[in-house]
Amino acid sequence: MALEPSNQQYSPSSWVNQISSLLNIGSSLDMERGRKKMILKPILISKNLNKNVEEEAVLLSPTSQMFHEPDYNVYVLAIMGWKVPIEVDAMKAEIQRTMLKHPRFSSLQVMDEINGSGKMRWVPTTVNIDDHIIVPQIAHDNMDTDKLVEEYISNLSTTNVDMSKPLWEFHVLNMKTSHAEATSIFRIHHSIGDGTSLMSLLLSCFRTTSDPTSLPTLPVSSSKDKSNLSLSNNKKTIWSLMWQYLIKFWLLIKFWFNTVVDVFLFIATALFLKDSQSPFTTTRGYKWSTRQKYTYRTISLDDIKFIKNVTDCSVNDVVLGITQAAMSRYILRRYEVEGKRKFLPEGMRCRANVIVNLRPALGVQTLAETIEKNVKVIQGNCIGFVIFPLTIAQFSNPLDYVRKSKTSMDRKKHSLGSLCTFYVSKLFLKFFGFKGAAKLAKRVPFQTTLAMSNVIGPREEISCAGHPLVFVAPTCSGYPTGIMVHVCSYAKKLTFAIAADEGIIPDLNQLGDDFVDSFMLIKEAALSKLRTKAD
């Protein structure tokens, strides 16, 4: 879809001014958001200080630099539970042996002082590992350690990593919780990479528990074409061939129509189209708090696959179905408490901003080999967005949530919407710079109900420096939305990590329980359907 202005109707400057005026519709967003987290300014460096450093310096990609704009200072938080207490020295040695060989984990992000272009660069530096490994001393006698860990993670959302060192930290909490014997939080600035590239890099530090010499492997998605348009050779008459090409032509038209609609909805959402008011959305004049709250729930991946087989859909369809069911339970409960029993959830606009990785992952094996050979492999941010409609309703059959997700997702799969949103963002970046593109990137999550992401984890149980891993729950801080849901698989488990502004969702643990309860109801409905077929 061509998005360039027509020379006959608009000049480039007038076209940019018109879009800028439309963006000013949401200019009050920056004032409303009002986060008090201090944004650290990039270090200034002179080109004349060190010519060798200048030669090695690499510019940050536009998307990576956009993550440094005010109110868009995003960090990736990888919450990991361990089966044994963490030996800090052993973990420190493993991180130094593997991860520090990656250039982005051993480079500063600096801004040139002379050219005044506002562009930032990666500059290699010597890393003091002790500055990045943080072991807080927390007294937890006769205290709920689960709440202590959640509070510690929430406090991380109010701070930043010092710009005078590479933008990552590894926090160690050696206290037993109901989830694990110890917990660690890997905090990484989003400018270093997206979820897929960071997951591959993180797994390069691990080995399988069954074989300490083997690297983890990621599941390979097999694409199955369920539509069989081919005909047997003895039936390929002229009419059957015409019918076959006619169907393909119709599918092509449908494909491009879906793409145009998805791009239009993305732009409309960025400019004016906002979701209906609900407990998950903000009102005008709402003052954002300085903290985000976090919770996570783990369920069986085998049970997810069982539901997938019974409903003839994908794992993502089941995950989205569980999300819709959990949100429906929470919203209906909140409205019942408030006495608004005449509320009709079917009429509300509720959408998820699904973040999609557009670049194939390098792979754990390939990345580990390149790190061992000291080859500089740079993977940054290459992400698109899918605006996914969520059904908020109370179904008598819980499997209807999964069916609704499958219907919507099948349409999204036959579209280039996510790829086009990436190029729309690049177009805004070209004409409006980092600030304009960051404003667009902030508007989309602000106008939708929640942000969602899915990261594939290893198939086997893994360990790092002799520490077996129990679960991994990736999430974010600083993302401009009221609620986020991140999903990550690991071995035979699937973890939902839920993050929310504490002023919007005061009872986040209740929402986490709603995810588990919804999963159990859908699983029971799938079992009932299987029993009915057997009878």
mmCIF file of N, CA, C and O in Angstrom, residues 1 46 133 146 168 198 223-224 267 281 344 348 377 382 403 415 447 449 464 492 523:
data_model
loop_
_atom_site.group_PDB
_atom_site.id
_atom_site.type_symbol
_atom_site.label_atom_id
_atom_site.label_comp_id
_atom_site.label_asym_id
_atom_site.label_seq_id
_atom_site.Cartn_x
_atom_site.Cartn_y
_atom_site.Cartn_z
ATOM 1 N N MET A 1 0.845 -1.193 0.000
ATOM 2 C CA MET A 1 0.000 0.000 0.000
ATOM 3 C C MET A 1 0.875 1.235 0.000
ATOM 4 O O MET A 1 1.719 1.413 0.867
ATOM 5 N N SER A 46 33.070 13.495 22.716
ATOM 6 C CA SER A 46 33.664 14.271 21.644
ATOM 7 C C SER A 46 34.369 13.339 20.672
ATOM 8 O O SER A 46 35.025 12.382 21.063
ATOM 9 N N ILE A 133 25.954 -6.954 38.544
ATOM 10 C CA ILE A 133 25.371 -8.019 39.362
ATOM 11 C C ILE A 133 24.971 -7.411 40.700
ATOM 12 O O ILE A 133 25.823 -6.951 41.468
ATOM 13 N N ASP A 146 6.742 -14.046 48.547
ATOM 14 C CA ASP A 146 6.142 -13.797 47.231
ATOM 15 C C ASP A 146 5.868 -12.313 47.042
ATOM 16 O O ASP A 146 6.169 -11.735 45.978
ATOM 17 N N TRP A 168 22.284 -2.817 31.268
ATOM 18 C CA TRP A 168 21.703 -4.075 31.728
ATOM 19 C C TRP A 168 22.156 -4.351 33.160
ATOM 20 O O TRP A 168 23.213 -3.888 33.593
ATOM 21 N N LEU A 198 16.770 -11.214 22.388
ATOM 22 C CA LEU A 198 17.271 -11.308 23.762
ATOM 23 C C LEU A 198 17.080 -12.713 24.330
ATOM 24 O O LEU A 198 17.916 -13.198 25.093
ATOM 25 N N SER A 223 4.442 -25.090 9.396
ATOM 26 C CA SER A 223 3.289 -24.473 8.729
ATOM 27 C C SER A 223 2.546 -25.527 7.934
ATOM 28 O O SER A 223 3.075 -26.139 7.021
ATOM 29 N N LYS A 224 1.308 -25.733 8.326
ATOM 30 C CA LYS A 224 0.478 -26.724 7.631
ATOM 31 C C LYS A 224 -0.599 -26.001 6.848
ATOM 32 O O LYS A 224 -1.360 -25.218 7.395
ATOM 33 N N ILE A 267 -3.529 3.102 11.824
ATOM 34 C CA ILE A 267 -3.380 4.559 11.741
ATOM 35 C C ILE A 267 -4.521 5.251 12.485
ATOM 36 O O ILE A 267 -4.311 6.231 13.216
ATOM 37 N N THR A 281 -8.846 0.503 31.159
ATOM 38 C CA THR A 281 -8.478 1.699 30.412
ATOM 39 C C THR A 281 -8.436 2.907 31.325
ATOM 40 O O THR A 281 -8.968 2.907 32.434
ATOM 41 N N LEU A 344 -23.689 -3.967 29.072
ATOM 42 C CA LEU A 344 -23.647 -4.984 28.024
ATOM 43 C C LEU A 344 -22.224 -5.088 27.483
ATOM 44 O O LEU A 344 -21.788 -4.264 26.688
ATOM 45 N N MET A 348 -18.902 -3.329 23.840
ATOM 46 C CA MET A 348 -17.712 -2.524 24.106
ATOM 47 C C MET A 348 -16.597 -2.845 23.111
ATOM 48 O O MET A 348 -16.490 -3.961 22.606
ATOM 49 N N VAL A 377 27.812 -10.275 16.140
ATOM 50 C CA VAL A 377 26.489 -10.403 15.537
ATOM 51 C C VAL A 377 25.564 -9.418 16.241
ATOM 52 O O VAL A 377 25.423 -9.452 17.451
ATOM 53 N N CYS A 382 13.176 -5.239 15.568
ATOM 54 C CA CYS A 382 12.458 -5.292 14.293
ATOM 55 C C CYS A 382 11.071 -5.852 14.606
ATOM 56 O O CYS A 382 10.853 -7.058 14.544
ATOM 57 N N ARG A 403 -12.720 -20.318 20.088
ATOM 58 C CA ARG A 403 -13.235 -20.251 18.719
ATOM 59 C C ARG A 403 -13.242 -18.811 18.212
ATOM 60 O O ARG A 403 -12.934 -18.554 17.036
ATOM 61 N N SER A 415 -2.857 -11.519 6.111
ATOM 62 C CA SER A 415 -2.688 -10.068 6.000
ATOM 63 C C SER A 415 -1.221 -9.719 6.200
ATOM 64 O O SER A 415 -0.475 -10.442 6.878
ATOM 65 N N GLN A 447 -4.277 3.880 23.250
ATOM 66 C CA GLN A 447 -5.636 3.842 22.720
ATOM 67 C C GLN A 447 -6.262 2.450 22.787
ATOM 68 O O GLN A 447 -7.465 2.310 22.606
ATOM 69 N N THR A 449 -6.623 -1.506 24.842
ATOM 70 C CA THR A 449 -6.846 -1.943 26.222
ATOM 71 C C THR A 449 -5.614 -2.580 26.835
ATOM 72 O O THR A 449 -5.289 -2.324 27.984
ATOM 73 N N CYS A 464 21.850 -23.075 34.177
ATOM 74 C CA CYS A 464 22.949 -22.136 33.934
ATOM 75 C C CYS A 464 23.928 -22.212 35.089
ATOM 76 O O CYS A 464 23.540 -21.996 36.252
ATOM 77 N N LYS A 492 7.632 -28.039 29.577
ATOM 78 C CA LYS A 492 6.217 -28.417 29.530
ATOM 79 C C LYS A 492 5.346 -27.410 30.270
ATOM 80 O O LYS A 492 4.253 -27.747 30.723
ATOM 81 N N LYS A 523 -10.236 -25.986 29.800
ATOM 82 C CA LYS A 523 -9.738 -27.363 29.786
ATOM 83 C C LYS A 523 -10.865 -28.343 30.100
ATOM 84 O O LYS A 523 -11.007 -29.390 29.436
#
